[in-house]
Amino acid sequence: MTFTFKKATIAIAASCSLLLSACGSGGEQQSGSEDKKVLNVGTEATFAPFEFMDKGEVSGFDVDLLNAAAEEAGYEVDIKNTGWDAMLAGLQSDQLDIGMSGVTITDERKETYDFSSPYFESVSMIVFKEGTNITKAEDLKGKKIGVQNGTTGQIAAEAIVGKNDSSISKYEAAALTFQALQSGDVEAVVTDIAVALEYVKNNPDAGVKTVSDEQFTPEYYGIVFSKGSELKAEFDEALNTLYENGTYTEIYKKWFDEEPNLDVLKE
Ligand code: ARG
């Protein structure tokens, strides 16, 4: 089987060099499943259940959804745990085609990147050690707070305690905020609701609690593209197909054990 396939590839390659017009432009032909264009994807994989490392592979809801969307759009994806800052830099320098990392669509980010239509509704949540007096967002005032640098959790925390408040420690990866909570370096973490709940679920002995607050407003995740990328339209169409053919629901139920509300995702 492998042998036959290899021979076939060689045969195709040979005829390509003789008859370029029959072969599309440089390795981008979309016809056969074996020669789909590979898109380079960056992520920050300490953000379970959206992306996390599992036996050396990036796994999670985002991974399943992006794989399904890419398949629908006729691409392959190569997802690398680049980290958050490198992901954003890589998109700006066009070294990456896609950022898939639970990234919230914000007006400010839209100036620099393009986003797919929304694929997940989220909101900020506070995680704190049992015994710390936090029952609402206002209680963050005067507390040592941990956030992932440059995220909407940082924005949400700053909205409560002020932008240049030195009580906010900023970490480059989401997991580092939880480590800081465990070590006592911070008293509270502000992060995305599903990530907060997943952390509590996976760490039943950590002695942490969560609290939500209406001051935190809903936000929506989008797939991130370099500004002006043609991929946006193709992935929007693919996402729509996944909403309609049940694939999105299947993936959502796998990771969240409940039905998604598709209405909030339709723009
Ligand atoms: N949704 C938040 C934001 O866009 C946090 C995303 C963090 N993602 C991650 N993989 N660490 O700012």
Coordinates of C-alpha atoms and ligand atoms in Angstrom, one line a residue:
M1 CA 0.0 0.0 0.0
T2 CA 2.6 2.5 1.1
F3 CA 4.9 1.3 -1.7
T4 CA 2.3 1.8 -4.3
F5 CA 1.4 5.2 -3.0
K6 CA 5.1 6.3 -3.1
K7 CA 5.5 5.2 -6.6
A8 CA 2.3 7.0 -7.6
T9 CA 3.7 10.2 -6.0
I10 CA 6.9 9.9 -7.8
A11 CA 5.1 9.4 -11.1
I12 CA 3.0 12.5 -10.5
A13 CA 6.0 14.5 -9.5
A14 CA 7.7 13.5 -12.7
S15 CA 4.9 14.4 -14.9
C16 CA 4.5 17.7 -13.1
S17 CA 8.0 18.7 -14.1
L18 CA 7.3 17.9 -17.7
L19 CA 3.9 19.5 -17.8
L20 CA 3.7 22.3 -15.2
S21 CA 0.4 23.5 -16.4
A22 CA -1.3 20.3 -15.3
C23 CA -0.1 20.6 -11.7
G24 CA -1.4 23.9 -10.3
S25 CA 1.0 26.3 -8.6
G26 CA 3.8 25.1 -6.3
G27 CA 2.4 22.4 -4.2
E28 CA -0.9 24.1 -3.5
Q29 CA -3.2 21.9 -5.5
Q30 CA -6.3 21.0 -3.5
S31 CA -7.6 18.0 -5.4
G32 CA -6.2 14.8 -4.0
S33 CA -6.3 14.4 -0.2
E34 CA -2.6 13.7 -0.1
D35 CA -1.6 17.2 -1.3
K36 CA -3.7 19.6 0.6
K37 CA -2.0 22.8 1.6
V38 CA -0.7 22.7 5.2
L39 CA -1.6 25.8 7.3
N40 CA 0.8 26.8 10.1
V41 CA -1.2 27.3 13.3
G42 CA 0.1 28.8 16.6
T43 CA -1.4 28.4 20.0
E44 CA -0.7 28.7 23.7
A45 CA -1.5 25.2 24.9
T46 CA -2.0 25.7 28.7
F47 CA -5.6 26.6 28.3
A48 CA -7.6 23.5 28.9
P49 CA -10.2 22.5 27.7
F50 CA -9.5 24.6 24.6
E51 CA -5.8 23.7 24.1
F52 CA -3.4 21.8 26.2
M53 CA -0.6 19.3 25.8
D54 CA -1.6 15.7 25.9
K55 CA 1.2 13.1 25.3
G56 CA 3.2 15.6 23.3
E57 CA 0.3 16.6 21.1
V58 CA -1.8 19.8 21.3
S59 CA -5.3 18.6 22.2
G60 CA -8.6 20.2 23.1
F61 CA -11.9 21.7 21.8
D62 CA -10.1 24.3 19.6
V63 CA -8.0 21.5 18.0
D64 CA -11.0 19.4 17.2
L65 CA -12.9 22.3 15.8
L66 CA -10.0 23.7 13.8
N67 CA -9.3 20.2 12.3
A68 CA -12.9 19.8 11.3
A69 CA -13.1 23.3 9.8
A70 CA -9.8 22.8 7.9
E71 CA -11.0 19.5 6.6
E72 CA -14.2 21.2 5.4
A73 CA -12.2 24.0 3.8
G74 CA -9.8 21.6 2.1
Y75 CA -6.7 22.3 4.2
E76 CA -4.4 20.5 6.6
V77 CA -3.3 22.2 9.8
D78 CA 0.0 21.9 11.6
I79 CA -0.7 23.2 15.2
K80 CA 2.3 24.2 17.2
N81 CA 2.5 25.3 20.8
T82 CA 4.2 28.5 20.0
G83 CA 3.0 30.4 23.2
W84 CA 0.8 33.5 23.1
D85 CA 3.1 36.3 22.2
A86 CA 4.9 34.3 19.5
M87 CA 1.5 33.3 18.1
L88 CA 0.5 36.9 17.7
A89 CA 3.9 38.0 16.3
G90 CA 3.9 35.0 13.9
L91 CA 0.5 36.2 12.5
Q92 CA 1.8 39.7 12.1
S93 CA 4.9 38.6 10.2
D94 CA 2.9 36.0 8.2
Q95 CA 4.9 33.1 9.5
L96 CA 1.7 31.7 10.8
D97 CA -1.5 31.4 8.9
I98 CA -3.8 30.9 11.9
G99 CA -3.9 31.5 15.6
M100 CA -6.3 29.2 17.4
S101 CA -6.1 29.8 21.1
G102 CA -9.5 30.7 22.7
V103 CA -8.8 34.2 21.4
T104 CA -11.5 36.7 22.1
I105 CA -12.6 38.9 19.2
T106 CA -12.1 42.6 20.3
D107 CA -12.2 45.8 18.4
E108 CA -8.6 46.6 19.3
R109 CA -7.4 43.2 18.0
K110 CA -9.5 43.6 14.9
E111 CA -7.2 46.5 13.9
T112 CA -4.3 44.1 13.6
Y113 CA -5.8 40.7 12.8
D114 CA -8.8 39.3 11.0
F115 CA -11.2 37.0 12.9
S116 CA -13.5 34.3 11.8
S117 CA -17.2 34.5 12.9
P118 CA -17.6 33.7 16.6
Y119 CA -17.3 30.1 17.6
F120 CA -17.6 30.2 21.4
E121 CA -19.2 32.4 23.9
S122 CA -17.2 33.1 27.1
V123 CA -17.0 35.5 30.0
S124 CA -14.4 36.2 32.7
M125 CA -14.5 34.4 36.0
I126 CA -12.5 34.8 39.3
V127 CA -10.7 31.8 40.7
F128 CA -9.5 32.2 44.3
K129 CA -8.2 30.1 47.3
E130 CA -10.7 29.0 49.8
G131 CA -10.6 31.4 52.8
T132 CA -10.0 34.5 50.7
N133 CA -12.8 36.9 51.1
I134 CA -14.1 37.2 47.5
T135 CA -17.8 37.1 46.7
K136 CA -17.9 39.6 43.8
A137 CA -15.6 41.4 41.4
E138 CA -15.3 44.5 43.5
D139 CA -13.6 42.3 46.2
L140 CA -10.6 42.1 43.8
K141 CA -9.7 45.6 45.0
G142 CA -6.7 45.4 47.4
K143 CA -6.0 41.7 46.5
K144 CA -3.0 40.3 44.6
I145 CA -4.4 39.3 41.2
G146 CA -2.8 37.0 38.5
V147 CA -3.7 37.3 34.8
Q148 CA -2.3 36.0 31.6
N149 CA -0.5 39.0 30.0
G150 CA -2.4 40.7 27.2
T151 CA -5.7 38.8 27.6
T152 CA -9.2 39.8 28.3
G153 CA -8.7 38.6 31.9
Q154 CA -6.2 41.4 32.3
I155 CA -8.6 43.9 30.8
A156 CA -11.4 42.6 33.1
A157 CA -9.2 42.8 36.2
E158 CA -8.0 46.3 35.3
A159 CA -11.6 47.4 34.8
I160 CA -12.1 46.7 38.5
V161 CA -8.8 47.8 40.2
G162 CA -7.4 50.3 37.7
K163 CA -5.1 50.0 34.8
N164 CA -1.8 50.6 36.3
D165 CA -2.5 48.9 39.6
S166 CA 0.6 47.1 40.8
S167 CA -1.4 44.4 42.5
I168 CA -1.9 42.8 39.0
S169 CA 0.8 40.2 38.1
K170 CA 0.9 39.3 34.5
Y171 CA 2.1 35.9 33.3
E172 CA 3.0 34.8 29.8
A173 CA 1.0 31.5 29.9
A174 CA -2.4 30.7 31.3
A175 CA -1.1 27.8 33.5
L176 CA 1.4 30.1 35.2
T177 CA -1.5 32.1 36.7
F178 CA -2.8 29.0 38.4
Q179 CA 0.7 28.1 39.7
A180 CA 0.9 31.5 41.2
L181 CA -2.4 31.0 42.9
Q182 CA -1.2 27.7 44.3
S183 CA 2.1 29.1 45.6
G184 CA 0.4 32.1 47.1
D185 CA 2.0 34.6 44.9
V186 CA -1.5 35.8 44.0
E187 CA -4.8 35.6 45.8
A188 CA -7.0 35.5 42.8
V189 CA -6.9 34.7 39.0
V190 CA -9.1 36.3 36.4
T191 CA -9.5 34.0 33.4
D192 CA -12.1 32.6 31.0
I193 CA -15.1 30.8 32.6
A194 CA -14.6 27.4 30.9
V195 CA -10.9 27.4 31.8
A196 CA -11.6 28.3 35.4
L197 CA -14.2 25.6 35.7
E198 CA -11.9 23.0 34.1
Y199 CA -9.1 23.9 36.5
V200 CA -11.4 23.4 39.5
K201 CA -12.7 20.1 38.1
N202 CA -9.2 18.8 37.4
N203 CA -7.8 19.9 40.7
P204 CA -10.4 18.9 43.3
D205 CA -7.8 19.0 46.1
A206 CA -6.5 22.5 45.2
G207 CA -8.9 24.2 47.6
V208 CA -10.0 26.8 45.0
K209 CA -13.3 28.4 44.3
T210 CA -14.8 30.4 41.5
V211 CA -17.1 33.4 41.4
S212 CA -18.7 35.1 38.4
D213 CA -20.0 38.7 38.3
E214 CA -22.3 40.6 36.0
Q215 CA -19.6 43.3 35.6
F216 CA -17.9 40.8 33.3
T217 CA -19.5 41.0 29.9
P218 CA -19.9 38.2 27.3
E219 CA -17.1 37.8 24.8
Y220 CA -16.7 35.6 21.8
Y221 CA -13.8 33.5 20.5
G222 CA -12.7 33.6 16.9
I223 CA -10.1 31.9 14.7
V224 CA -7.4 34.5 14.1
F225 CA -5.9 35.2 10.7
S226 CA -3.3 37.6 9.4
K227 CA -4.9 40.9 8.3
G228 CA -6.4 40.5 4.8
S229 CA -6.1 36.7 4.8
E230 CA -8.3 34.9 2.2
L231 CA -8.7 32.1 4.7
K232 CA -11.3 34.1 6.7
A233 CA -14.0 33.7 4.2
E234 CA -13.2 30.0 3.7
F235 CA -13.2 29.2 7.4
D236 CA -16.4 31.2 8.0
E237 CA -18.1 29.1 5.4
A238 CA -16.6 25.9 6.9
L239 CA -17.8 26.9 10.4
N240 CA -21.3 27.5 9.1
T241 CA -21.3 24.0 7.6
L242 CA -20.1 22.5 11.0
Y243 CA -23.0 24.4 12.8
E244 CA -25.5 23.0 10.3
N245 CA -24.3 19.4 9.9
G246 CA -24.0 18.7 13.6
T247 CA -20.2 18.4 13.7
Y248 CA -19.9 21.5 15.9
T249 CA -22.5 20.1 18.3
E250 CA -20.7 16.8 18.4
I251 CA -17.3 18.4 19.2
Y252 CA -18.9 20.7 21.8
K253 CA -20.6 17.9 23.6
K254 CA -17.4 15.9 23.7
W255 CA -15.6 18.6 25.6
F256 CA -18.4 20.3 27.6
D257 CA -20.9 17.5 28.1
E258 CA -23.9 19.7 27.1
E259 CA -25.7 21.1 24.1
P260 CA -24.2 24.3 22.6
N261 CA -26.4 27.3 22.1
L262 CA -25.8 27.9 18.4
D263 CA -28.1 31.0 18.3
V264 CA -25.5 33.1 20.2
L265 CA -22.9 32.3 17.6
K266 CA -24.9 33.4 14.5
E267 CA -24.0 37.0 13.8
Ligands
ARG1 N1 -10.0 34.7 25.7 C1 -8.9 35.4 26.3 C2 -8.3 36.4 25.3 O1 -8.5 36.3 24.2 C3 -7.8 34.5 26.8 C4 -7.2 33.6 25.8 C5 -6.0 32.9 26.3 N2 -5.7 31.7 25.5 C6 -4.7 30.9 25.7 N3 -4.6 29.8 25.0 N4 -3.9 31.1 26.7 O2 -7.7 37.4 25.7

